[in-house]
mmCIF file of C-alpha atoms in Angstrom:
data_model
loop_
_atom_site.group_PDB
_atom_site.id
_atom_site.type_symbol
_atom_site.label_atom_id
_atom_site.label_comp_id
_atom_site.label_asym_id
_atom_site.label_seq_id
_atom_site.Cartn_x
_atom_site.Cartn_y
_atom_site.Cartn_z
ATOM 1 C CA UNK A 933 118.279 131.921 95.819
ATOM 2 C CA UNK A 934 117.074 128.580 96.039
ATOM 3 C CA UNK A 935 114.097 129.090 93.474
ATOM 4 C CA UNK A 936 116.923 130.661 91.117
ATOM 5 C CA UNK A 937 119.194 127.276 91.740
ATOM 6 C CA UNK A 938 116.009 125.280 90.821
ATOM 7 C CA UNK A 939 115.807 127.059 87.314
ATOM 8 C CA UNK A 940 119.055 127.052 86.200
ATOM 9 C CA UNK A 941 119.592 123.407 87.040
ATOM 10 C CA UNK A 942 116.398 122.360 85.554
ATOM 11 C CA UNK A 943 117.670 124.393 82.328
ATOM 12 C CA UNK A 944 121.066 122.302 82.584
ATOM 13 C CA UNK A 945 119.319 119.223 82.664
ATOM 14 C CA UNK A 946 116.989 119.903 79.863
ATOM 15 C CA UNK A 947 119.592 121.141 77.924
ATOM 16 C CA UNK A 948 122.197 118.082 78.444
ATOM 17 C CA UNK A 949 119.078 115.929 78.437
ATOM 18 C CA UNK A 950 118.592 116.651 74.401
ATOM 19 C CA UNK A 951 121.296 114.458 73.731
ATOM 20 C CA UNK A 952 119.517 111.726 75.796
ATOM 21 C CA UNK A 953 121.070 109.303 78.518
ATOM 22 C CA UNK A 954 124.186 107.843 78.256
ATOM 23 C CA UNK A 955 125.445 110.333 74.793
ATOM 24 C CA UNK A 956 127.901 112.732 76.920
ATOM 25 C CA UNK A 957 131.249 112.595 74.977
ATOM 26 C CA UNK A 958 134.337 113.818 75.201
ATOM 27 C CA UNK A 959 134.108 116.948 73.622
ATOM 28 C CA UNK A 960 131.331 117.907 76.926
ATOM 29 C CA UNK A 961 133.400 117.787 79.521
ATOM 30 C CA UNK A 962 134.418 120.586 81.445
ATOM 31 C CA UNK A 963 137.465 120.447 84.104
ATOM 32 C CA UNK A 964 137.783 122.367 87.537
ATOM 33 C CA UNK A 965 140.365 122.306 89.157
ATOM 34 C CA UNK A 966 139.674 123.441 93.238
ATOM 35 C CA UNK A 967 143.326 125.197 94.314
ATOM 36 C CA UNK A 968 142.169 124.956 98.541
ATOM 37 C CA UNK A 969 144.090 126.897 100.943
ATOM 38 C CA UNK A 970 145.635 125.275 103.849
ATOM 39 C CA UNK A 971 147.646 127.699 105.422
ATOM 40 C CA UNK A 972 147.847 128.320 108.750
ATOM 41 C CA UNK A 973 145.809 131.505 108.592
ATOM 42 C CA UNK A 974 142.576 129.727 107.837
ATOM 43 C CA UNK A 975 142.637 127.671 110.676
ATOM 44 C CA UNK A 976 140.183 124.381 111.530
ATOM 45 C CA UNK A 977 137.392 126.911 110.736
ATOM 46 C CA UNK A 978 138.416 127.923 107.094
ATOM 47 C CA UNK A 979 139.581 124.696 106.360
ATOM 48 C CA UNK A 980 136.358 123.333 107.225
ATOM 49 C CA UNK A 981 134.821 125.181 105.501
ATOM 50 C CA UNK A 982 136.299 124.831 102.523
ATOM 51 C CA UNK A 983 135.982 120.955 102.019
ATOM 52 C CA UNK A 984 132.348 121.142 103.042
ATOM 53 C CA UNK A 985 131.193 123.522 101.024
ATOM 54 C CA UNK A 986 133.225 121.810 97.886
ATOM 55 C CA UNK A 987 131.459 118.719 98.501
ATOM 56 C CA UNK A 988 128.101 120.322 98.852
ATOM 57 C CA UNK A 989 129.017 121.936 95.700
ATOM 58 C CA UNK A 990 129.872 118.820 94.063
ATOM 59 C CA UNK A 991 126.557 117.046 95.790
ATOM 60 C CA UNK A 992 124.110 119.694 94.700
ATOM 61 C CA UNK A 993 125.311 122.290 91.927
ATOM 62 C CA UNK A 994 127.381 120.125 89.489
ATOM 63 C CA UNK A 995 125.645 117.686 87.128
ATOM 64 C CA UNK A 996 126.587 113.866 87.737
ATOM 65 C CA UNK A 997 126.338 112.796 84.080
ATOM 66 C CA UNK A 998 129.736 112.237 82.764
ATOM 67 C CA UNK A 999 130.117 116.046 81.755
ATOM 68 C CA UNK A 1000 132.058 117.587 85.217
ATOM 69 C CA UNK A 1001 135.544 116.014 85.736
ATOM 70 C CA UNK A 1002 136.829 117.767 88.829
ATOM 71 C CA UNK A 1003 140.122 118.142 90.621
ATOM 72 C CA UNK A 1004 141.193 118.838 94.301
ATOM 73 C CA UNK A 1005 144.568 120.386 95.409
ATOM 74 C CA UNK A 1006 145.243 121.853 98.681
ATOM 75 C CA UNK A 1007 148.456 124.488 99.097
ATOM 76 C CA UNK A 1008 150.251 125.598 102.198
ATOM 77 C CA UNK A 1009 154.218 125.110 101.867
ATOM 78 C CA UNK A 1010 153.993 123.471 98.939
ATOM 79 C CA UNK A 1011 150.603 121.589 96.848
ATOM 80 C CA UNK A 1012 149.278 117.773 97.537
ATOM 81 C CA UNK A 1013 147.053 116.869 94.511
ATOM 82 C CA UNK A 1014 143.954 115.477 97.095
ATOM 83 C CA UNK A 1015 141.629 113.858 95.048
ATOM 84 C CA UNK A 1016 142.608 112.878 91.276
ATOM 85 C CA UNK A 1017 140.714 114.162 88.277
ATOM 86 C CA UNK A 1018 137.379 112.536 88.645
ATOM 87 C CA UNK A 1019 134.730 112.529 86.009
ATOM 88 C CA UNK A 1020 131.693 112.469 88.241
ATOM 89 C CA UNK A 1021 128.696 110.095 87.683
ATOM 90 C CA UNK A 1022 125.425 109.299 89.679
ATOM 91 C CA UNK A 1023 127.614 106.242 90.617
ATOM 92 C CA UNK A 1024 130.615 107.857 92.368
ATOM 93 C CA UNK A 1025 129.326 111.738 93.266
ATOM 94 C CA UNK A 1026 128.508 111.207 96.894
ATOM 95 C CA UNK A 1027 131.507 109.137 97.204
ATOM 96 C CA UNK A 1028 133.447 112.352 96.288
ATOM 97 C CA UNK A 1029 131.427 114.333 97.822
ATOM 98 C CA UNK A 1030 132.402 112.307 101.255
ATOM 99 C CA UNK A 1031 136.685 112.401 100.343
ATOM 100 C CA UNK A 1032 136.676 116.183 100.137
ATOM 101 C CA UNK A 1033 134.794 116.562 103.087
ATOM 102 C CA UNK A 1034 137.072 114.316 105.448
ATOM 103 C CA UNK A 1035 140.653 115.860 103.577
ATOM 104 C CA UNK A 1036 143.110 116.674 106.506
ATOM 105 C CA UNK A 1037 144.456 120.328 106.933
ATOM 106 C CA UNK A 1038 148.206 120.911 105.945
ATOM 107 C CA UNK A 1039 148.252 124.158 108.253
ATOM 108 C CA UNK A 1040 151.717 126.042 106.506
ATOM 109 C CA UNK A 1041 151.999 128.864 104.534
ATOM 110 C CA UNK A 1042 150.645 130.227 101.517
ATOM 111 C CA UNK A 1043 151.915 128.780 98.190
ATOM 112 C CA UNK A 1044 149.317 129.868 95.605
ATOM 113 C CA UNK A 1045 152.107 129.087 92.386
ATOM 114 C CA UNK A 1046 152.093 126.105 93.290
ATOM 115 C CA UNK A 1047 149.050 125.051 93.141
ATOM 116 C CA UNK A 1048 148.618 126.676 90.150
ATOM 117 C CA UNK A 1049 151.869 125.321 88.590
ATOM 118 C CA UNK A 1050 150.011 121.350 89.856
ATOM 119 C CA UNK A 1051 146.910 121.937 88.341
ATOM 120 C CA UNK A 1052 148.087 123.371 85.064
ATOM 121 C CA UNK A 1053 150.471 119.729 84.879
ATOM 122 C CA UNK A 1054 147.781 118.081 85.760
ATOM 123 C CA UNK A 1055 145.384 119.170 83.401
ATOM 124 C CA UNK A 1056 147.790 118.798 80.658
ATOM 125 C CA UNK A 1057 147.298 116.072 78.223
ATOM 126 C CA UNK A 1058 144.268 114.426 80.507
ATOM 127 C CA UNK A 1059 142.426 111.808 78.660
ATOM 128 C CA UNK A 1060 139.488 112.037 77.607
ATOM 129 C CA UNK A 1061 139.709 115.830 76.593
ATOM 130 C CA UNK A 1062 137.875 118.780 77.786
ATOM 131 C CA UNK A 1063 136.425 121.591 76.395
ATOM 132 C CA UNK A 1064 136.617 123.725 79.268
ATOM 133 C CA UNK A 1065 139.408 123.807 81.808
ATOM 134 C CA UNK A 1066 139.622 126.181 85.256
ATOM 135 C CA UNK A 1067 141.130 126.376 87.830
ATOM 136 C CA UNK A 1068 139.384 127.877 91.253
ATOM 137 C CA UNK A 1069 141.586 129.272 93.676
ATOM 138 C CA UNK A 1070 140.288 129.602 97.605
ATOM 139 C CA UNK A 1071 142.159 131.781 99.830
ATOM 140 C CA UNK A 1072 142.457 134.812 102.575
ATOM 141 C CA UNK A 1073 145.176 136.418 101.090
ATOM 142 C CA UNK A 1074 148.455 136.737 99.757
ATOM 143 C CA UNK A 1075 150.822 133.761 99.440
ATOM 144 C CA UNK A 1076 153.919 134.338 101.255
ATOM 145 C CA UNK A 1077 155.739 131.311 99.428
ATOM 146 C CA UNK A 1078 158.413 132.551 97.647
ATOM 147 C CA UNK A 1079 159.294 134.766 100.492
ATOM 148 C CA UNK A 1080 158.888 138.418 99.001
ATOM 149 C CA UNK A 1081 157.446 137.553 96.048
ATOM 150 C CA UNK A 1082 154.656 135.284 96.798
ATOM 151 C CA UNK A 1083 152.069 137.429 94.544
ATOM 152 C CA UNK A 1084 154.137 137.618 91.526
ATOM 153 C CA UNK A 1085 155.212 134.247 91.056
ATOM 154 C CA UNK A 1086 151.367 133.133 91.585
ATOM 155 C CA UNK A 1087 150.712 136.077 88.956
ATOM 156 C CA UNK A 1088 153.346 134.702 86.486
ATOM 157 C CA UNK A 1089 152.082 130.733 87.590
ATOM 158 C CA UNK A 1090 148.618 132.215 86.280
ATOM 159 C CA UNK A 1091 149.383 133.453 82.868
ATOM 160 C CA UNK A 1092 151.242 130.257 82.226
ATOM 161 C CA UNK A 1093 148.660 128.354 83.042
ATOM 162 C CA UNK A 1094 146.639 130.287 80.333
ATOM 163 C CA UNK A 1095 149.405 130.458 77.858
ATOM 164 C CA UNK A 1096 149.312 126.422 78.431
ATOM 165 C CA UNK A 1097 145.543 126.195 77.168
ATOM 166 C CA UNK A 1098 143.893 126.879 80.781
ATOM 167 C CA UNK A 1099 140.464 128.789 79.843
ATOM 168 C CA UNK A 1100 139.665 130.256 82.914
ATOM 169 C CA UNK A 1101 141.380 131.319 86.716
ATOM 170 C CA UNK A 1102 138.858 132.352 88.857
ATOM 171 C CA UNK A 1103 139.457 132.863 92.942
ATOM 172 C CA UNK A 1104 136.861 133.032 96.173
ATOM 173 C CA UNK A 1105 138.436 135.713 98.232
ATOM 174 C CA UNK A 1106 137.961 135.228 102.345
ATOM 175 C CA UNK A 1107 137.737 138.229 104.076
ATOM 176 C CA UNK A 1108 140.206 139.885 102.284
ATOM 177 C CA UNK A 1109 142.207 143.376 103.436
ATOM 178 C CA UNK A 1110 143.486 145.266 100.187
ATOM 179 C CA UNK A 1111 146.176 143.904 99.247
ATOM 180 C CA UNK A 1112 144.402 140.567 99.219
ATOM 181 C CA UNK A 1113 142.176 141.926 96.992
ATOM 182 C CA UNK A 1114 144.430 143.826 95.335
ATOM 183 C CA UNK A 1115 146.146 140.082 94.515
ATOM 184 C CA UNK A 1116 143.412 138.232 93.644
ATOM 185 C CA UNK A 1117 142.157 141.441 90.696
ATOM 186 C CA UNK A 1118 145.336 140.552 89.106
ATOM 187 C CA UNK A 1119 145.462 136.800 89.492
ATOM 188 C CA UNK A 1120 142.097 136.307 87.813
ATOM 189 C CA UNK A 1121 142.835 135.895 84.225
ATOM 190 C CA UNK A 1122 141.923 136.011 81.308
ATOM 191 C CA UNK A 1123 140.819 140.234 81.234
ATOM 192 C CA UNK A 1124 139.160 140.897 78.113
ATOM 193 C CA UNK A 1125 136.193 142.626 79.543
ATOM 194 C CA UNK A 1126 134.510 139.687 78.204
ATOM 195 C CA UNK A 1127 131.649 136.906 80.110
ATOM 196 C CA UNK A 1128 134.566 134.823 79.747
ATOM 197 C CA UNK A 1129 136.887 136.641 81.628
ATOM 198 C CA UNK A 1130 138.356 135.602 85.021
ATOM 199 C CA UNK A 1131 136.431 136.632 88.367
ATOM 200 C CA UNK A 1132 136.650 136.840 91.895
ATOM 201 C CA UNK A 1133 133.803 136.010 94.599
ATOM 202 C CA UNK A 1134 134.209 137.768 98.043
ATOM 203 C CA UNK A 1135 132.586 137.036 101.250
ATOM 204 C CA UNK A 1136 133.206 138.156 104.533
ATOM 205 C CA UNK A 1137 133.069 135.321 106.611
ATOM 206 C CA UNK A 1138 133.445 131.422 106.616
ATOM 207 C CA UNK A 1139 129.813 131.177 106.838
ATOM 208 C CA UNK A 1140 129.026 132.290 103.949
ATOM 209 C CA UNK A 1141 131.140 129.755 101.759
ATOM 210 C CA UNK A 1142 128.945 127.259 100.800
ATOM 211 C CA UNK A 1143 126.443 129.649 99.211
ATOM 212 C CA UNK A 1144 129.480 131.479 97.411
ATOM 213 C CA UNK A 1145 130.984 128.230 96.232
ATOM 214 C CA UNK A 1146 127.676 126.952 94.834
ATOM 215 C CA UNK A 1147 127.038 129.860 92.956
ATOM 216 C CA UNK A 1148 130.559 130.217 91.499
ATOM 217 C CA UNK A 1149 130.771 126.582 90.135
ATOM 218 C CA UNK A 1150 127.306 127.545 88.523
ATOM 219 C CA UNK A 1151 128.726 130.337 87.079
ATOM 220 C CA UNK A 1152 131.855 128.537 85.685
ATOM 221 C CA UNK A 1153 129.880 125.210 84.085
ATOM 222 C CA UNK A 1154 127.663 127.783 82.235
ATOM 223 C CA UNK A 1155 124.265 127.517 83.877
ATOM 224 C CA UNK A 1156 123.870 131.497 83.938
ATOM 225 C CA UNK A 1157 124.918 131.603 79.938
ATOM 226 C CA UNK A 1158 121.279 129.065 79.445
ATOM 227 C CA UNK A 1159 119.255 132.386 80.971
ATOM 228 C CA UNK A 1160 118.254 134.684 78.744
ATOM 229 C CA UNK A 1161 119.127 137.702 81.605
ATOM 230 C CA UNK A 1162 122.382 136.375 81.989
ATOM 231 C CA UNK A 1163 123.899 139.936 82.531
ATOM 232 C CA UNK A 1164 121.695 140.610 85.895
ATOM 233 C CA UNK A 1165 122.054 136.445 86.850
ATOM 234 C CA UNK A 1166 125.656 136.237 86.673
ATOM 235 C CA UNK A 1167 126.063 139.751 87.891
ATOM 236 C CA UNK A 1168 127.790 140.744 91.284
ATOM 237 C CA UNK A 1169 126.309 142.725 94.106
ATOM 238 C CA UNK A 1170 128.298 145.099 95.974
ATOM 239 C CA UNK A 1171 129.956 142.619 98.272
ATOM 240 C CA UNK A 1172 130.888 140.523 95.150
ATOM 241 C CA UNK A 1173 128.552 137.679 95.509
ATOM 242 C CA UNK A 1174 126.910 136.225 92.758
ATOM 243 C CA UNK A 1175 123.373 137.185 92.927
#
């Protein structure tokens, strides 16, 4: 795994090096959006987590060069936008890095529309443009927020957020039960049997976050696309990790 993370991001660097220091513009920039769930159902555990493997992520498999702007939201009852769309630098990365990781847990319930429905405004018009926008959803289930109809209205959230110019809705699923997974199939978005399409990451157990996290953000910012296997690279093993 780690030999693997060595290639690709070598392969990033020469490839975004061509243009030579200082050249990224805004036409290269490519926006995530991390949806982070802080319902009570995680617990210290999940929530923990979650903003340390985000800023190892953002530490160790996104590129600091001006061509990564990220955002962080975290849903329970209702969505907090955490940290601001930040176009991240070799100036301010570990900075970032050190925010997500000390972000206090909500503890509520589960309102996935929401954060969808925040990071779809807030991508919306943001100066200077990307070329790429996602949005990453993290969560152990189903929202419950609208009572009833939690899953729909996230559903419906979703393909607004791609009828609104969002490229790509991709989740990490926790150890999910089947309607979890059942949820997260049909959040994903878009589902054009395409490379492009939407995807979903599961692991079993908090543990195995980081590694899952890492690998998904690779996926996203293209790093598996620069191999020429990218098929058996970006494809998923039976649990639905990234190899």
């Amino acid at each position: 795994m780690r030999v693997k993370r060595l290639i690709v991001t070598t392969l990033l660097v020469l490839c975004l090096g061509m243009a030579g220091p200082g050249t990224a513009s805004a036409q290269e920039i490519i926006d995530l959006v991390f949806c982070m769930d802080g319902s009570g159902s995680m617990g210290d555990d999940g929530w923990a987590a979650q903003i340390n493997g985000t800023a190892a992520a953002i530490l160790n498999s996104l590129p600091h060069d001006g061509t990564i702007r990220i955002t962080i939201i975290q849903f329970a009852d209702n969505s907090v936008l955490e940290i601001p769309p930040t176009i991240l630098t070799g100036t301010n990365a570990a900075g970032v890095a050190d925010q997500v990781s000390m972000l206090g847990y909500d503890e509520g319930n589960t309102n996935t529309a929401s954060c969808i429905d925040l990071a779809a405004e807030v991508l919306d018009g943001l100066m200077p443009p990307s070329t790429t926008q996602i949005i990453d959803v993290s969560t152990d289930g189903q929202p419950n927020v609208p009572s009833g109809s939690g899953a729909s209205t996230a559903i419906t959230a979703a393909e607004n957020a791609i009828a609104g110019g969002v490229d790509q809705i991709n989740a990490l699923g926790i150890g999910l039960n089947s309607s979890g997974q059942d949820f997260l199939d049909h959040l994903v978005l878009p589902q054009d049997d395409l490379p492009s399409d939407g995807f979903v990451i599961n692991i079993d157990t908090f543990e195995e976050y980081q590694e899952a996290i890492a690998e998904k953000v690779e996926r996203e910012i293209g790093l598996c696309a620069l191999l020429e296997d990218y098929t058996a690279t970006c494809a998923t093993d039976a649990s639905g990790v990234v190899n």
